[in-house]
């Protein structure tokens, strides 16, 4: 097994590399390194090896479709290649192109999303999304005076990363525990969260607790914005696939011996927010409603997807 691939898969599985965008870029970059350092020259063996490496990377975390889309984009020309050099070159070119366009997408989302924010507004974010943080940081960069409430996001406490990121960007940020969301929502003007996956019907799969934040926002009449690159749209959901919600080890929630033996712990990592709770999806292509997601997917995939499938 290849070292770069196994190390990347383990980094993603153990959350040393995390965040839907970052894991997609890490997967694509690992395949680029694999192709660059590939010692053989047989086309058929290369095709089989690349597909195996892609499977190893995909098995690392199941929920964020960004990883699947990034890998699929990177290896899209391998199976049809007629020469080894063409196949290898395509992995390097497509993988690097994916990483570049994914980074550019976040910058575009920052510019578009920041326009939604007015001077003096109070905002909320959940977990640690580079796309959502880029929007908040850009608003401050434009000279807007904003305040942000950031949730702790148990059990991994990614909110600690968020408050550090926002503080560094010059944002006036307050950390709150997850159960304070509804109580604080009455002060908030808008919510910005990231995305792990968006389904063809416009539902959002994101960090556990996102749906509670959305319900609290809905109840308080607060705008709920999802910051998502379009490679977080899941084409597989168009054809009936459901999104697997990752469950992680119970020792992320309780210490050994802390609760009586026999008591169960349920530790789902993500939840689903129905489209009806989402006001805007802010993408690199512009702001859209959840109802527009299906059309964007069809446009990006081309009509032939209905004959060939995914
Ligand atoms: P960006 C994270 O998942 C969070 O759910 C976050 O909202 C989402 O990825 C998107 O992050 P995890 O890896 O791509 O912490 O916007 O489980 O950085």
PDB file of C-alpha atoms and ligand atoms in Angstrom:
ATOM      1  CA  UNK A   1       0.000   0.000   0.000  1.00  0.00           C
ATOM      2  CA  UNK A   2       1.196   3.498  -0.798  1.00  0.00           C
ATOM      3  CA  UNK A   3       2.436   5.619   2.147  1.00  0.00           C
ATOM      4  CA  UNK A   4       1.021   8.950   0.959  1.00  0.00           C
ATOM      5  CA  UNK A   5      -2.432   7.431   0.518  1.00  0.00           C
ATOM      6  CA  UNK A   6      -2.524   5.541   3.829  1.00  0.00           C
ATOM      7  CA  UNK A   7      -1.185   8.544   5.773  1.00  0.00           C
ATOM      8  CA  UNK A   8      -3.742  10.876   4.185  1.00  0.00           C
ATOM      9  CA  UNK A   9      -6.600   8.415   4.796  1.00  0.00           C
ATOM     10  CA  UNK A  10      -5.544   8.026   8.426  1.00  0.00           C
ATOM     11  CA  UNK A  11      -5.174  11.821   8.900  1.00  0.00           C
ATOM     12  CA  UNK A  12      -8.724  12.272   7.606  1.00  0.00           C
ATOM     13  CA  UNK A  13     -10.151   9.373   9.661  1.00  0.00           C
ATOM     14  CA  UNK A  14      -8.517  10.622  12.882  1.00  0.00           C
ATOM     15  CA  UNK A  15      -9.539  14.222  12.078  1.00  0.00           C
ATOM     16  CA  UNK A  16      -5.980  15.580  11.997  1.00  0.00           C
ATOM     17  CA  UNK A  17      -7.184  16.927   8.654  1.00  0.00           C
ATOM     18  CA  UNK A  18     -10.834  17.965   8.878  1.00  0.00           C
ATOM     19  CA  UNK A  19     -13.431  20.223   7.311  1.00  0.00           C
ATOM     20  CA  UNK A  20     -15.266  19.171   4.156  1.00  0.00           C
ATOM     21  CA  UNK A  21     -13.180  21.366   1.841  1.00  0.00           C
ATOM     22  CA  UNK A  22      -9.840  20.446   3.390  1.00  0.00           C
ATOM     23  CA  UNK A  23     -10.449  16.685   3.256  1.00  0.00           C
ATOM     24  CA  UNK A  24     -11.420  16.955  -0.421  1.00  0.00           C
ATOM     25  CA  UNK A  25      -8.213  18.872  -1.217  1.00  0.00           C
ATOM     26  CA  UNK A  26      -6.153  16.423   0.855  1.00  0.00           C
ATOM     27  CA  UNK A  27      -7.644  13.463  -1.063  1.00  0.00           C
ATOM     28  CA  UNK A  28      -6.995  15.069  -4.458  1.00  0.00           C
ATOM     29  CA  UNK A  29      -3.444  16.097  -3.463  1.00  0.00           C
ATOM     30  CA  UNK A  30      -2.661  12.571  -2.220  1.00  0.00           C
ATOM     31  CA  UNK A  31      -3.657  11.133  -5.598  1.00  0.00           C
ATOM     32  CA  UNK A  32      -1.496  13.747  -7.366  1.00  0.00           C
ATOM     33  CA  UNK A  33       1.508  12.708  -5.223  1.00  0.00           C
ATOM     34  CA  UNK A  34       0.710   9.045  -5.859  1.00  0.00           C
ATOM     35  CA  UNK A  35       0.709   9.635  -9.648  1.00  0.00           C
ATOM     36  CA  UNK A  36       3.864  11.789  -9.535  1.00  0.00           C
ATOM     37  CA  UNK A  37       5.839   9.149  -7.656  1.00  0.00           C
ATOM     38  CA  UNK A  38       4.381   6.121  -9.494  1.00  0.00           C
ATOM     39  CA  UNK A  39       7.195   3.742 -10.403  1.00  0.00           C
ATOM     40  CA  UNK A  40       5.475   1.496 -12.976  1.00  0.00           C
ATOM     41  CA  UNK A  41       4.490   2.153 -16.587  1.00  0.00           C
ATOM     42  CA  UNK A  42       1.715  -0.353 -17.323  1.00  0.00           C
ATOM     43  CA  UNK A  43      -1.576   1.363 -18.168  1.00  0.00           C
ATOM     44  CA  UNK A  44      -3.938  -1.342 -16.897  1.00  0.00           C
ATOM     45  CA  UNK A  45      -2.044  -1.812 -13.619  1.00  0.00           C
ATOM     46  CA  UNK A  46      -1.998   1.987 -13.111  1.00  0.00           C
ATOM     47  CA  UNK A  47      -5.780   2.184 -13.677  1.00  0.00           C
ATOM     48  CA  UNK A  48      -6.390  -0.572 -11.154  1.00  0.00           C
ATOM     49  CA  UNK A  49      -3.960   0.960  -8.622  1.00  0.00           C
ATOM     50  CA  UNK A  50      -5.492   4.450  -8.886  1.00  0.00           C
ATOM     51  CA  UNK A  51      -8.990   3.074  -8.363  1.00  0.00           C
ATOM     52  CA  UNK A  52      -7.799   1.106  -5.322  1.00  0.00           C
ATOM     53  CA  UNK A  53      -6.122   4.214  -3.842  1.00  0.00           C
ATOM     54  CA  UNK A  54      -9.324   6.206  -4.419  1.00  0.00           C
ATOM     55  CA  UNK A  55     -11.300   3.548  -2.496  1.00  0.00           C
ATOM     56  CA  UNK A  56      -8.859   3.729   0.437  1.00  0.00           C
ATOM     57  CA  UNK A  57      -9.251   7.512   0.606  1.00  0.00           C
ATOM     58  CA  UNK A  58     -13.044   7.305   0.289  1.00  0.00           C
ATOM     59  CA  UNK A  59     -13.282   4.810   3.155  1.00  0.00           C
ATOM     60  CA  UNK A  60     -11.761   7.346   5.576  1.00  0.00           C
ATOM     61  CA  UNK A  61     -14.931   9.342   6.311  1.00  0.00           C
ATOM     62  CA  UNK A  62     -18.361   8.600   4.857  1.00  0.00           C
ATOM     63  CA  UNK A  63     -20.472  11.761   5.021  1.00  0.00           C
ATOM     64  CA  UNK A  64     -18.906  14.727   3.214  1.00  0.00           C
ATOM     65  CA  UNK A  65     -19.520  14.308  -0.535  1.00  0.00           C
ATOM     66  CA  UNK A  66     -16.744  16.859  -1.110  1.00  0.00           C
ATOM     67  CA  UNK A  67     -14.205  14.036  -0.705  1.00  0.00           C
ATOM     68  CA  UNK A  68     -16.056  11.835  -3.227  1.00  0.00           C
ATOM     69  CA  UNK A  69     -16.423  14.727  -5.715  1.00  0.00           C
ATOM     70  CA  UNK A  70     -12.753  15.775  -5.328  1.00  0.00           C
ATOM     71  CA  UNK A  71     -11.504  12.231  -5.908  1.00  0.00           C
ATOM     72  CA  UNK A  72     -13.939  11.583  -8.732  1.00  0.00           C
ATOM     73  CA  UNK A  73     -12.803  14.806 -10.459  1.00  0.00           C
ATOM     74  CA  UNK A  74      -9.139  13.873 -10.014  1.00  0.00           C
ATOM     75  CA  UNK A  75      -9.449  10.400 -11.577  1.00  0.00           C
ATOM     76  CA  UNK A  76     -12.208  11.172 -14.107  1.00  0.00           C
ATOM     77  CA  UNK A  77     -10.015  10.559 -17.198  1.00  0.00           C
ATOM     78  CA  UNK A  78      -8.095   7.531 -15.943  1.00  0.00           C
ATOM     79  CA  UNK A  79     -10.453   4.725 -17.003  1.00  0.00           C
ATOM     80  CA  UNK A  80     -10.792   6.029 -20.582  1.00  0.00           C
ATOM     81  CA  UNK A  81      -7.059   6.773 -21.065  1.00  0.00           C
ATOM     82  CA  UNK A  82      -5.333   4.814 -23.828  1.00  0.00           C
ATOM     83  CA  UNK A  83      -1.729   5.384 -22.725  1.00  0.00           C
ATOM     84  CA  UNK A  84      -0.043   5.240 -19.333  1.00  0.00           C
ATOM     85  CA  UNK A  85       1.478   8.725 -19.672  1.00  0.00           C
ATOM     86  CA  UNK A  86      -1.956  10.238 -20.503  1.00  0.00           C
ATOM     87  CA  UNK A  87      -3.566   8.526 -17.511  1.00  0.00           C
ATOM     88  CA  UNK A  88      -0.853   9.637 -15.095  1.00  0.00           C
ATOM     89  CA  UNK A  89      -0.782  13.190 -16.459  1.00  0.00           C
ATOM     90  CA  UNK A  90      -4.581  13.466 -16.150  1.00  0.00           C
ATOM     91  CA  UNK A  91      -4.474  12.641 -12.420  1.00  0.00           C
ATOM     92  CA  UNK A  92      -1.811  15.310 -11.843  1.00  0.00           C
ATOM     93  CA  UNK A  93      -3.586  17.979 -13.922  1.00  0.00           C
ATOM     94  CA  UNK A  94      -7.110  17.291 -12.683  1.00  0.00           C
ATOM     95  CA  UNK A  95      -6.080  16.920  -9.030  1.00  0.00           C
ATOM     96  CA  UNK A  96      -4.175  20.203  -9.076  1.00  0.00           C
ATOM     97  CA  UNK A  97      -7.046  21.912 -10.933  1.00  0.00           C
ATOM     98  CA  UNK A  98      -9.522  20.697  -8.295  1.00  0.00           C
ATOM     99  CA  UNK A  99      -7.409  22.051  -5.428  1.00  0.00           C
ATOM    100  CA  UNK A 100      -6.992  25.430  -7.136  1.00  0.00           C
ATOM    101  CA  UNK A 101     -10.677  25.842  -8.030  1.00  0.00           C
ATOM    102  CA  UNK A 102     -11.739  24.735  -4.551  1.00  0.00           C
ATOM    103  CA  UNK A 103      -9.550  27.423  -2.953  1.00  0.00           C
ATOM    104  CA  UNK A 104     -10.826  30.038  -5.407  1.00  0.00           C
ATOM    105  CA  UNK A 105     -14.424  29.027  -4.645  1.00  0.00           C
ATOM    106  CA  UNK A 106     -13.969  29.918  -0.962  1.00  0.00           C
ATOM    107  CA  UNK A 107     -12.626  33.368  -1.934  1.00  0.00           C
ATOM    108  CA  UNK A 108     -15.642  33.978  -4.193  1.00  0.00           C
ATOM    109  CA  UNK A 109     -18.062  32.829  -1.474  1.00  0.00           C
ATOM    110  CA  UNK A 110     -16.358  35.265   0.944  1.00  0.00           C
ATOM    111  CA  UNK A 111     -16.944  38.216  -1.393  1.00  0.00           C
ATOM    112  CA  UNK A 112     -20.532  37.257  -2.224  1.00  0.00           C
ATOM    113  CA  UNK A 113     -21.532  36.331   1.336  1.00  0.00           C
ATOM    114  CA  UNK A 114     -20.004  39.434   2.943  1.00  0.00           C
ATOM    115  CA  UNK A 115     -22.393  41.609   0.913  1.00  0.00           C
ATOM    116  CA  UNK A 116     -25.292  40.097   2.889  1.00  0.00           C
ATOM    117  CA  UNK A 117     -23.838  41.562   6.090  1.00  0.00           C
ATOM    118  CA  UNK A 118     -24.504  45.145   7.163  1.00  0.00           C
ATOM    119  CA  UNK A 119     -22.468  47.272   9.529  1.00  0.00           C
ATOM    120  CA  UNK A 120     -23.393  46.665  13.179  1.00  0.00           C
ATOM    121  CA  UNK A 121     -24.943  43.216  12.688  1.00  0.00           C
ATOM    122  CA  UNK A 122     -24.790  40.323  15.145  1.00  0.00           C
ATOM    123  CA  UNK A 123     -24.120  36.953  13.546  1.00  0.00           C
ATOM    124  CA  UNK A 124     -23.840  33.311  14.553  1.00  0.00           C
ATOM    125  CA  UNK A 125     -21.828  30.371  13.234  1.00  0.00           C
ATOM    126  CA  UNK A 126     -21.652  26.687  14.152  1.00  0.00           C
ATOM    127  CA  UNK A 127     -18.652  24.334  14.220  1.00  0.00           C
ATOM    128  CA  UNK A 128     -15.616  25.345  12.126  1.00  0.00           C
ATOM    129  CA  UNK A 129     -16.313  26.033   8.465  1.00  0.00           C
ATOM    130  CA  UNK A 130     -13.624  27.728   6.401  1.00  0.00           C
ATOM    131  CA  UNK A 131     -16.304  28.876   3.935  1.00  0.00           C
ATOM    132  CA  UNK A 132     -18.467  30.493   6.652  1.00  0.00           C
ATOM    133  CA  UNK A 133     -15.424  31.989   8.409  1.00  0.00           C
ATOM    134  CA  UNK A 134     -14.197  33.466   5.118  1.00  0.00           C
ATOM    135  CA  UNK A 135     -17.491  35.354   4.782  1.00  0.00           C
ATOM    136  CA  UNK A 136     -17.303  36.768   8.324  1.00  0.00           C
ATOM    137  CA  UNK A 137     -13.618  37.694   7.979  1.00  0.00           C
ATOM    138  CA  UNK A 138     -14.287  39.396   4.629  1.00  0.00           C
ATOM    139  CA  UNK A 139     -17.064  41.512   6.179  1.00  0.00           C
ATOM    140  CA  UNK A 140     -14.568  42.781   8.766  1.00  0.00           C
ATOM    141  CA  UNK A 141     -11.908  43.288   6.093  1.00  0.00           C
ATOM    142  CA  UNK A 142     -14.428  45.548   4.314  1.00  0.00           C
ATOM    143  CA  UNK A 143     -14.627  47.655   7.483  1.00  0.00           C
ATOM    144  CA  UNK A 144     -17.957  46.365   8.823  1.00  0.00           C
ATOM    145  CA  UNK A 145     -18.325  46.349  12.585  1.00  0.00           C
ATOM    146  CA  UNK A 146     -19.825  42.937  13.405  1.00  0.00           C
ATOM    147  CA  UNK A 147     -20.183  40.668  16.421  1.00  0.00           C
ATOM    148  CA  UNK A 148     -20.183  36.887  16.058  1.00  0.00           C
ATOM    149  CA  UNK A 149     -21.436  34.165  18.402  1.00  0.00           C
ATOM    150  CA  UNK A 150     -19.589  30.878  17.756  1.00  0.00           C
ATOM    151  CA  UNK A 151     -20.865  27.581  19.162  1.00  0.00           C
ATOM    152  CA  UNK A 152     -18.527  25.258  21.037  1.00  0.00           C
ATOM    153  CA  UNK A 153     -19.593  22.260  18.865  1.00  0.00           C
ATOM    154  CA  UNK A 154     -19.220  19.344  21.214  1.00  0.00           C
ATOM    155  CA  UNK A 155     -17.661  16.815  21.281  1.00  0.00           C
ATOM    156  CA  UNK A 156     -14.674  17.878  19.160  1.00  0.00           C
ATOM    157  CA  UNK A 157     -15.069  21.540  20.196  1.00  0.00           C
ATOM    158  CA  UNK A 158     -14.260  22.907  16.742  1.00  0.00           C
ATOM    159  CA  UNK A 159     -15.696  26.194  18.067  1.00  0.00           C
ATOM    160  CA  UNK A 160     -12.327  26.753  19.769  1.00  0.00           C
ATOM    161  CA  UNK A 161     -10.714  26.749  16.309  1.00  0.00           C
ATOM    162  CA  UNK A 162     -13.420  29.088  15.049  1.00  0.00           C
ATOM    163  CA  UNK A 163     -12.949  31.686  17.776  1.00  0.00           C
ATOM    164  CA  UNK A 164      -9.172  31.600  17.179  1.00  0.00           C
ATOM    165  CA  UNK A 165      -9.665  32.015  13.403  1.00  0.00           C
ATOM    166  CA  UNK A 166     -12.151  34.852  13.850  1.00  0.00           C
ATOM    167  CA  UNK A 167     -10.128  36.603  16.552  1.00  0.00           C
ATOM    168  CA  UNK A 168      -7.072  36.502  14.263  1.00  0.00           C
ATOM    169  CA  UNK A 169      -9.191  38.059  11.504  1.00  0.00           C
ATOM    170  CA  UNK A 170     -10.121  40.911  13.853  1.00  0.00           C
ATOM    171  CA  UNK A 171     -13.696  39.776  14.526  1.00  0.00           C
ATOM    172  CA  UNK A 172     -15.387  40.548  17.858  1.00  0.00           C
ATOM    173  CA  UNK A 173     -16.276  36.939  18.734  1.00  0.00           C
ATOM    174  CA  UNK A 174     -18.040  35.295  21.682  1.00  0.00           C
ATOM    175  CA  UNK A 175     -17.915  31.554  22.357  1.00  0.00           C
ATOM    176  CA  UNK A 176     -21.180  29.961  23.532  1.00  0.00           C
ATOM    177  CA  UNK A 177     -22.038  26.421  24.592  1.00  0.00           C
ATOM    178  CA  UNK A 178     -24.244  24.553  22.129  1.00  0.00           C
ATOM    179  CA  UNK A 179     -27.261  24.613  24.415  1.00  0.00           C
ATOM    180  CA  UNK A 180     -27.167  28.449  24.525  1.00  0.00           C
ATOM    181  CA  UNK A 181     -28.078  28.745  20.835  1.00  0.00           C
ATOM    182  CA  UNK A 182     -31.817  29.357  21.235  1.00  0.00           C
ATOM    183  CA  UNK A 183     -31.362  31.721  24.117  1.00  0.00           C
ATOM    184  CA  UNK A 184     -28.844  33.858  22.192  1.00  0.00           C
ATOM    185  CA  UNK A 185     -30.737  33.710  18.877  1.00  0.00           C
ATOM    186  CA  UNK A 186     -33.011  36.626  19.864  1.00  0.00           C
ATOM    187  CA  UNK A 187     -29.964  38.928  19.558  1.00  0.00           C
ATOM    188  CA  UNK A 188     -28.811  37.567  16.180  1.00  0.00           C
ATOM    189  CA  UNK A 189     -29.417  39.070  12.716  1.00  0.00           C
ATOM    190  CA  UNK A 190     -28.090  36.232  10.512  1.00  0.00           C
ATOM    191  CA  UNK A 191     -26.569  32.768  10.785  1.00  0.00           C
ATOM    192  CA  UNK A 192     -23.755  31.499   8.530  1.00  0.00           C
ATOM    193  CA  UNK A 193     -22.790  27.809   8.543  1.00  0.00           C
ATOM    194  CA  UNK A 194     -20.802  25.556   6.233  1.00  0.00           C
ATOM    195  CA  UNK A 195     -21.780  22.326   4.471  1.00  0.00           C
ATOM    196  CA  UNK A 196     -20.523  18.779   4.257  1.00  0.00           C
ATOM    197  CA  UNK A 197     -23.115  17.699   1.701  1.00  0.00           C
ATOM    198  CA  UNK A 198     -26.149  19.282   0.046  1.00  0.00           C
ATOM    199  CA  UNK A 199     -28.724  16.900  -1.426  1.00  0.00           C
ATOM    200  CA  UNK A 200     -30.608  17.304  -4.710  1.00  0.00           C
ATOM    201  CA  UNK A 201     -33.690  18.405  -2.757  1.00  0.00           C
ATOM    202  CA  UNK A 202     -31.700  21.148  -1.029  1.00  0.00           C
ATOM    203  CA  UNK A 203     -31.289  19.580   2.413  1.00  0.00           C
ATOM    204  CA  UNK A 204     -28.087  20.395   4.233  1.00  0.00           C
ATOM    205  CA  UNK A 205     -25.918  17.750   5.895  1.00  0.00           C
ATOM    206  CA  UNK A 206     -23.579  19.514   8.302  1.00  0.00           C
ATOM    207  CA  UNK A 207     -22.109  19.225  11.808  1.00  0.00           C
ATOM    208  CA  UNK A 208     -24.427  17.739  14.423  1.00  0.00           C
ATOM    209  CA  UNK A 209     -26.530  20.522  15.928  1.00  0.00           C
ATOM    210  CA  UNK A 210     -26.821  22.502  12.692  1.00  0.00           C
ATOM    211  CA  UNK A 211     -30.512  21.578  12.376  1.00  0.00           C
ATOM    212  CA  UNK A 212     -31.155  22.853  15.929  1.00  0.00           C
ATOM    213  CA  UNK A 213     -29.436  26.136  15.051  1.00  0.00           C
ATOM    214  CA  UNK A 214     -31.597  26.342  11.912  1.00  0.00           C
ATOM    215  CA  UNK A 215     -34.806  25.626  13.845  1.00  0.00           C
ATOM    216  CA  UNK A 216     -33.899  28.265  16.446  1.00  0.00           C
ATOM    217  CA  UNK A 217     -33.184  30.761  13.637  1.00  0.00           C
ATOM    218  CA  UNK A 218     -36.476  29.891  11.932  1.00  0.00           C
ATOM    219  CA  UNK A 219     -38.382  30.354  15.176  1.00  0.00           C
ATOM    220  CA  UNK A 220     -36.789  33.746  15.767  1.00  0.00           C
ATOM    221  CA  UNK A 221     -37.177  34.930  12.146  1.00  0.00           C
ATOM    222  CA  UNK A 222     -33.393  35.028  11.655  1.00  0.00           C
ATOM    223  CA  UNK A 223     -31.888  34.513   8.173  1.00  0.00           C
ATOM    224  CA  UNK A 224     -30.109  31.135   7.847  1.00  0.00           C
ATOM    225  CA  UNK A 225     -27.276  31.054   5.278  1.00  0.00           C
ATOM    226  CA  UNK A 226     -25.293  28.028   4.121  1.00  0.00           C
ATOM    227  CA  UNK A 227     -21.832  28.732   2.683  1.00  0.00           C
ATOM    228  CA  UNK A 228     -21.082  25.911   0.262  1.00  0.00           C
ATOM    229  CA  UNK A 229     -18.851  25.318  -2.726  1.00  0.00           C
ATOM    230  CA  UNK A 230     -20.892  23.514  -5.420  1.00  0.00           C
ATOM    231  CA  UNK A 231     -18.664  20.441  -5.155  1.00  0.00           C
ATOM    232  CA  UNK A 232     -20.473  19.824  -1.863  1.00  0.00           C
ATOM    233  CA  UNK A 233     -23.644  19.151  -3.891  1.00  0.00           C
ATOM    234  CA  UNK A 234     -24.200  15.388  -4.016  1.00  0.00           C
ATOM    235  CA  UNK A 235     -25.152  14.133  -7.502  1.00  0.00           C
ATOM    236  CA  UNK A 236     -25.663  10.644  -6.068  1.00  0.00           C
ATOM    237  CA  UNK A 237     -28.714  11.913  -4.142  1.00  0.00           C
ATOM    238  CA  UNK A 238     -30.429  12.712  -7.460  1.00  0.00           C
ATOM    239  CA  UNK A 239     -30.644   8.981  -8.055  1.00  0.00           C
ATOM    240  CA  UNK A 240     -31.951   8.018  -4.636  1.00  0.00           C
ATOM    241  CA  UNK A 241     -28.739   7.488  -2.671  1.00  0.00           C
ATOM    242  CA  UNK A 242     -29.058   8.597   0.928  1.00  0.00           C
ATOM    243  CA  UNK A 243     -26.230  10.293   2.836  1.00  0.00           C
ATOM    244  CA  UNK A 244     -24.521   8.094   5.425  1.00  0.00           C
ATOM    245  CA  UNK A 245     -24.270   9.933   8.731  1.00  0.00           C
ATOM    246  CA  UNK A 246     -20.939   9.127  10.371  1.00  0.00           C
ATOM    247  CA  UNK A 247     -21.041   7.843  13.967  1.00  0.00           C
ATOM    248  CA  UNK A 248     -17.832   8.106  15.947  1.00  0.00           C
ATOM    249  CA  UNK A 249     -16.433   6.428  19.012  1.00  0.00           C
ATOM    250  CA  UNK A 250     -18.147   6.964  22.375  1.00  0.00           C
ATOM    251  CA  UNK A 251     -14.841   7.970  24.007  1.00  0.00           C
ATOM    252  CA  UNK A 252     -15.204  11.273  22.159  1.00  0.00           C
ATOM    253  CA  UNK A 253     -18.231  11.928  24.428  1.00  0.00           C
ATOM    254  CA  UNK A 254     -17.441  10.275  27.793  1.00  0.00           C
ATOM    255  CA  UNK A 255     -14.216   9.293  29.544  1.00  0.00           C
ATOM    256  CA  UNK A 256     -13.673   5.585  30.347  1.00  0.00           C
ATOM    257  CA  UNK A 257     -15.495   4.661  33.583  1.00  0.00           C
ATOM    258  CA  UNK A 258     -17.469   7.924  33.679  1.00  0.00           C
ATOM    259  CA  UNK A 259     -20.868   6.292  33.171  1.00  0.00           C
ATOM    260  CA  UNK A 260     -22.143   2.893  34.349  1.00  0.00           C
ATOM    261  CA  UNK A 261     -21.399  -0.109  32.165  1.00  0.00           C
ATOM    262  CA  UNK A 262     -24.432  -0.941  30.049  1.00  0.00           C
ATOM    263  CA  UNK A 263     -25.379   2.691  29.415  1.00  0.00           C
ATOM    264  CA  UNK A 264     -25.265   3.361  25.697  1.00  0.00           C
ATOM    265  CA  UNK A 265     -23.850   6.478  24.035  1.00  0.00           C
ATOM    266  CA  UNK A 266     -24.933   7.649  20.603  1.00  0.00           C
ATOM    267  CA  UNK A 267     -22.429   9.957  18.866  1.00  0.00           C
ATOM    268  CA  UNK A 268     -23.644  11.023  15.397  1.00  0.00           C
ATOM    269  CA  UNK A 269     -21.319  13.545  13.741  1.00  0.00           C
ATOM    270  CA  UNK A 270     -23.728  15.225  11.334  1.00  0.00           C
ATOM    271  CA  UNK A 271     -27.421  15.969  10.970  1.00  0.00           C
ATOM    272  CA  UNK A 272     -29.798  16.960   8.220  1.00  0.00           C
ATOM    273  CA  UNK A 273     -31.414  20.390   7.995  1.00  0.00           C
ATOM    274  CA  UNK A 274     -34.504  20.377   5.760  1.00  0.00           C
ATOM    275  CA  UNK A 275     -34.536  22.798   2.829  1.00  0.00           C
ATOM    276  CA  UNK A 276     -37.440  24.726   4.369  1.00  0.00           C
ATOM    277  CA  UNK A 277     -35.165  26.076   7.108  1.00  0.00           C
ATOM    278  CA  UNK A 278     -32.561  27.420   4.668  1.00  0.00           C
ATOM    279  CA  UNK A 279     -32.884  30.932   3.257  1.00  0.00           C
ATOM    280  CA  UNK A 280     -29.772  31.085   1.075  1.00  0.00           C
ATOM    281  CA  UNK A 281     -27.046  28.799  -0.201  1.00  0.00           C
ATOM    282  CA  UNK A 282     -24.028  30.988  -0.902  1.00  0.00           C
ATOM    283  CA  UNK A 283     -21.863  29.331  -3.576  1.00  0.00           C
ATOM    284  CA  UNK A 284     -19.031  30.411  -5.875  1.00  0.00           C
ATOM    285  CA  UNK A 285     -21.693  30.651  -8.625  1.00  0.00           C
ATOM    286  CA  UNK A 286     -23.782  33.054  -6.581  1.00  0.00           C
ATOM    287  CA  UNK A 287     -26.565  32.922  -4.008  1.00  0.00           C
ATOM    288  CA  UNK A 288     -29.271  30.355  -4.673  1.00  0.00           C
ATOM    289  CA  UNK A 289     -32.289  28.833  -2.964  1.00  0.00           C
ATOM    290  CA  UNK A 290     -32.278  25.166  -1.885  1.00  0.00           C
ATOM    291  CA  UNK A 291     -34.775  24.570  -4.728  1.00  0.00           C
ATOM    292  CA  UNK A 292     -32.116  25.513  -7.307  1.00  0.00           C
ATOM    293  CA  UNK A 293     -29.635  22.807  -6.299  1.00  0.00           C
ATOM    294  CA  UNK A 294     -31.070  20.100  -8.578  1.00  0.00           C
ATOM    295  CA  UNK A 295     -30.829  22.363 -11.648  1.00  0.00           C
ATOM    296  CA  UNK A 296     -27.213  23.284 -10.895  1.00  0.00           C
ATOM    297  CA  UNK A 297     -26.312  19.599 -10.518  1.00  0.00           C
ATOM    298  CA  UNK A 298     -27.887  18.714 -13.885  1.00  0.00           C
ATOM    299  CA  UNK A 299     -26.091  21.631 -15.560  1.00  0.00           C
ATOM    300  CA  UNK A 300     -22.725  20.642 -14.088  1.00  0.00           C
ATOM    301  CA  UNK A 301     -23.097  16.946 -14.908  1.00  0.00           C
ATOM    302  CA  UNK A 302     -24.678  17.369 -18.364  1.00  0.00           C
ATOM    303  CA  UNK A 303     -27.919  15.762 -19.583  1.00  0.00           C
ATOM    304  CA  UNK A 304     -26.051  12.559 -20.514  1.00  0.00           C
ATOM    305  CA  UNK A 305     -25.858  11.700 -16.815  1.00  0.00           C
ATOM    306  CA  UNK A 306     -29.444  10.406 -17.132  1.00  0.00           C
ATOM    307  CA  UNK A 307     -28.271   7.772 -19.625  1.00  0.00           C
ATOM    308  CA  UNK A 308     -24.857   6.978 -18.167  1.00  0.00           C
ATOM    309  CA  UNK A 309     -25.634   7.473 -14.469  1.00  0.00           C
ATOM    310  CA  UNK A 310     -23.081   8.639 -11.896  1.00  0.00           C
TER     311      UNK A 310
HETATM  312  P1  LIG B   1     -15.520  23.822   5.326  1.00  0.00           P
HETATM  313  C1  LIG B   1     -16.939  20.215   9.050  1.00  0.00           C
HETATM  314  O1  LIG B   1     -16.955  18.842   9.340  1.00  0.00           O
HETATM  315  C2  LIG B   1     -18.102  20.969   9.629  1.00  0.00           C
HETATM  316  O2  LIG B   1     -19.311  20.228   9.611  1.00  0.00           O
HETATM  317  C3  LIG B   1     -18.132  22.159   8.701  1.00  0.00           C
HETATM  318  O3  LIG B   1     -19.347  22.873   8.759  1.00  0.00           O
HETATM  319  C4  LIG B   1     -17.931  21.475   7.366  1.00  0.00           C
HETATM  320  O4  LIG B   1     -16.955  20.453   7.629  1.00  0.00           O
HETATM  321  C5  LIG B   1     -17.511  22.363   6.219  1.00  0.00           C
HETATM  322  O5  LIG B   1     -16.249  22.904   6.436  1.00  0.00           O
HETATM  323  P2  LIG B   1     -15.827  18.115  10.282  1.00  0.00           P
HETATM  324  O6  LIG B   1     -14.722  17.690   9.327  1.00  0.00           O
HETATM  325  O7  LIG B   1     -15.343  22.985   4.086  1.00  0.00           O
HETATM  326  O8  LIG B   1     -15.382  19.047  11.353  1.00  0.00           O
HETATM  327  O9  LIG B   1     -16.398  25.016   5.082  1.00  0.00           O
HETATM  328  O10 LIG B   1     -16.537  16.899  10.832  1.00  0.00           O
HETATM  329  O11 LIG B   1     -14.206  24.177   5.968  1.00  0.00           O
END
